[in-house]
Coordinates of C-alpha atoms in Angstrom, one line a residue:
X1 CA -54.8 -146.6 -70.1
X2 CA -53.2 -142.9 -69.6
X3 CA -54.8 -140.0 -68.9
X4 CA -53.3 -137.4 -71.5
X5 CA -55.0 -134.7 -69.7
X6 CA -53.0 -135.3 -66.8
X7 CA -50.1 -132.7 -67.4
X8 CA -49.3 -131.0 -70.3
X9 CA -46.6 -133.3 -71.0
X10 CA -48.3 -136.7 -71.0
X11 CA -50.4 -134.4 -73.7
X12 CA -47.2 -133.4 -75.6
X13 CA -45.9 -137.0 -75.6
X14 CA -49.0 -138.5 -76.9
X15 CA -49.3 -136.2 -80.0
X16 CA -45.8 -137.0 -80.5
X17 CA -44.2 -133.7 -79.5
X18 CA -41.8 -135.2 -76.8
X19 CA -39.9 -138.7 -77.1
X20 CA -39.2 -141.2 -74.1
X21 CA -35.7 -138.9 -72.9
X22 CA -37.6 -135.8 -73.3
X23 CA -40.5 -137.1 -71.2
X24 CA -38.0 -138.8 -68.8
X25 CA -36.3 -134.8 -68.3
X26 CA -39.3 -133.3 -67.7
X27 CA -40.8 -136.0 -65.1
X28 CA -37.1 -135.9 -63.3
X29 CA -37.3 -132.2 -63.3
X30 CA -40.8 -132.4 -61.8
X31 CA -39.8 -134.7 -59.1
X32 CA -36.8 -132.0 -58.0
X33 CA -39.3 -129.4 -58.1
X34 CA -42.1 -130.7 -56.4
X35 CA -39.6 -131.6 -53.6
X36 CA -38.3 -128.3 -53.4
X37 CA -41.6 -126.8 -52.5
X38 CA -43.5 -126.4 -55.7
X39 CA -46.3 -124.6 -55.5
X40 CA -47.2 -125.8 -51.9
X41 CA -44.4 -123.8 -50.2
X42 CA -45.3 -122.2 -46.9
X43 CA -43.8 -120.2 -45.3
X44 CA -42.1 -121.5 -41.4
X45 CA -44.3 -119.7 -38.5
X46 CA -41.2 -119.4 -35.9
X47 CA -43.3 -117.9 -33.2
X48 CA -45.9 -120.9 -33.1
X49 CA -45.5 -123.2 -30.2
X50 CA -45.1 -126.7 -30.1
X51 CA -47.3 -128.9 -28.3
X52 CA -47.3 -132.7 -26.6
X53 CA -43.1 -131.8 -26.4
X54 CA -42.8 -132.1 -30.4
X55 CA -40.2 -130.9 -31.9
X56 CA -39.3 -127.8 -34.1
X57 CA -39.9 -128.6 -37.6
X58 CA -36.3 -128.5 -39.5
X59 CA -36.7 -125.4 -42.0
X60 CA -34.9 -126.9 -44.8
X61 CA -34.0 -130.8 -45.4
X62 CA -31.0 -132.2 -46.8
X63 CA -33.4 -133.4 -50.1
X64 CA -34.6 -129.5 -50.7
X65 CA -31.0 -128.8 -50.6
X66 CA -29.7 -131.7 -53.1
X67 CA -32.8 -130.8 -55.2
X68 CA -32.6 -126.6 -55.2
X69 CA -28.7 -127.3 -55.9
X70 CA -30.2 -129.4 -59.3
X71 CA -32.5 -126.7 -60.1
X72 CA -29.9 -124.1 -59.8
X73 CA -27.8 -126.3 -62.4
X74 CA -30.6 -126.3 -64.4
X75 CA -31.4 -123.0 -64.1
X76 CA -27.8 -121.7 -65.1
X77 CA -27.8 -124.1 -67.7
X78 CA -31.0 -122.9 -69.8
X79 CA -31.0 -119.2 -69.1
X80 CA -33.9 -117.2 -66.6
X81 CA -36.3 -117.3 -69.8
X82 CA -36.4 -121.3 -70.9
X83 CA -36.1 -122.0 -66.8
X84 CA -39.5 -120.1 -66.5
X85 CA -41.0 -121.7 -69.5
X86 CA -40.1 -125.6 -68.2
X87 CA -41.0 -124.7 -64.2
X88 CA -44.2 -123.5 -65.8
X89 CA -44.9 -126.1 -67.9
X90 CA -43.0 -129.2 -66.1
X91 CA -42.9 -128.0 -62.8
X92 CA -46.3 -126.2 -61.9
X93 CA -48.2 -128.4 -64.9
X94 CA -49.8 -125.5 -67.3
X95 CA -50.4 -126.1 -70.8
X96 CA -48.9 -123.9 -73.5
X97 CA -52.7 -122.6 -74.2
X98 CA -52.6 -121.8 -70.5
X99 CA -49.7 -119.9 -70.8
X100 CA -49.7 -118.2 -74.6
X101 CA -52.7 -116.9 -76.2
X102 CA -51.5 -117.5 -80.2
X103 CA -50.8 -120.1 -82.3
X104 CA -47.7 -119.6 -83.6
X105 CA -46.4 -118.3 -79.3
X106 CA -47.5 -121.9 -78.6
X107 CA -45.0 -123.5 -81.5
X108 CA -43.0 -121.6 -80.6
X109 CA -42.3 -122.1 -76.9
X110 CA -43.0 -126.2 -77.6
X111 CA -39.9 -125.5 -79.9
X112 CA -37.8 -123.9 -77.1
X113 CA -39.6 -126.7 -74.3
X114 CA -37.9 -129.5 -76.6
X115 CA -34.8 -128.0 -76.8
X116 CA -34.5 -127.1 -72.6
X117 CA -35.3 -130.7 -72.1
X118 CA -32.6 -131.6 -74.7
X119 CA -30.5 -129.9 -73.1
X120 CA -31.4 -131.4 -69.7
X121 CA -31.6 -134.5 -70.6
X122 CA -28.4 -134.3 -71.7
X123 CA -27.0 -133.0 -68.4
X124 CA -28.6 -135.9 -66.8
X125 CA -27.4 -138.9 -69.8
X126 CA -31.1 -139.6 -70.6
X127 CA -30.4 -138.3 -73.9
X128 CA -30.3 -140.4 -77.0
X129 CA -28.2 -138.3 -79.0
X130 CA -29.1 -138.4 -82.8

């Protein structure tokens, strides 16, 4: 059982939009995203004190670093446009109806989603090249 209402690309890949390397991208892409911050980044309250002798809280770890370096890849890779359209639709988990109000918007950008995660895919050999 799968919930296809989970995220619009478990929606994509059961209509048959998105294959197996496409959904692989995207979920990859997530995973770097979410452990940049996602949505859920807060900002650091310096001024705050630490109680019970705990620790400062390191600002940035080693894994945001690895992961914002990836995203910047990505990011150069696709252009600022098709980077906003798969961290909307990957990343944060809108739909395209969420995002575009017409019909032929939506084809459209699931047209330019495929080809981004072509494209990263590709940059990370999960691509089965035709």
């Amino acid at each position: 059982m799968m919930d296809i209402r989970e995220s619009a690309i478990t929606t994509l890949a059961a209509r048959g939009v998105l294959d197996a390397a496409l959904v692989a991208a995207a979920t990859h892409f997530r995973a770097r995203w979410e452990s940049m911050g996602g949505k859920s980044a807060s900002a650091i309250d310096y001024g705050r004190e630490h109680v019970d002798g705990g620790k400062a809280r390191d600002p940035i770890t080693e894994r945001q670093v690895n992961a914002g370096n990836l995203l910047a890849r990505c990011r150069a890779l696709l252009g600022a446009r098709m980077y906003g359209l798969v961290s909307a639709v990957c990343g944060e988990g809108f739909a395209l109806t969420e995002i575009f109000a017409r019909k032929r918007e939506r084809l459209t950008a699931a047209d330019c989603l495929r080809m981004s995660l072509d494209d990263l895919a590709e940059l990370w050999r999960m691509a089965t090249r035709r």
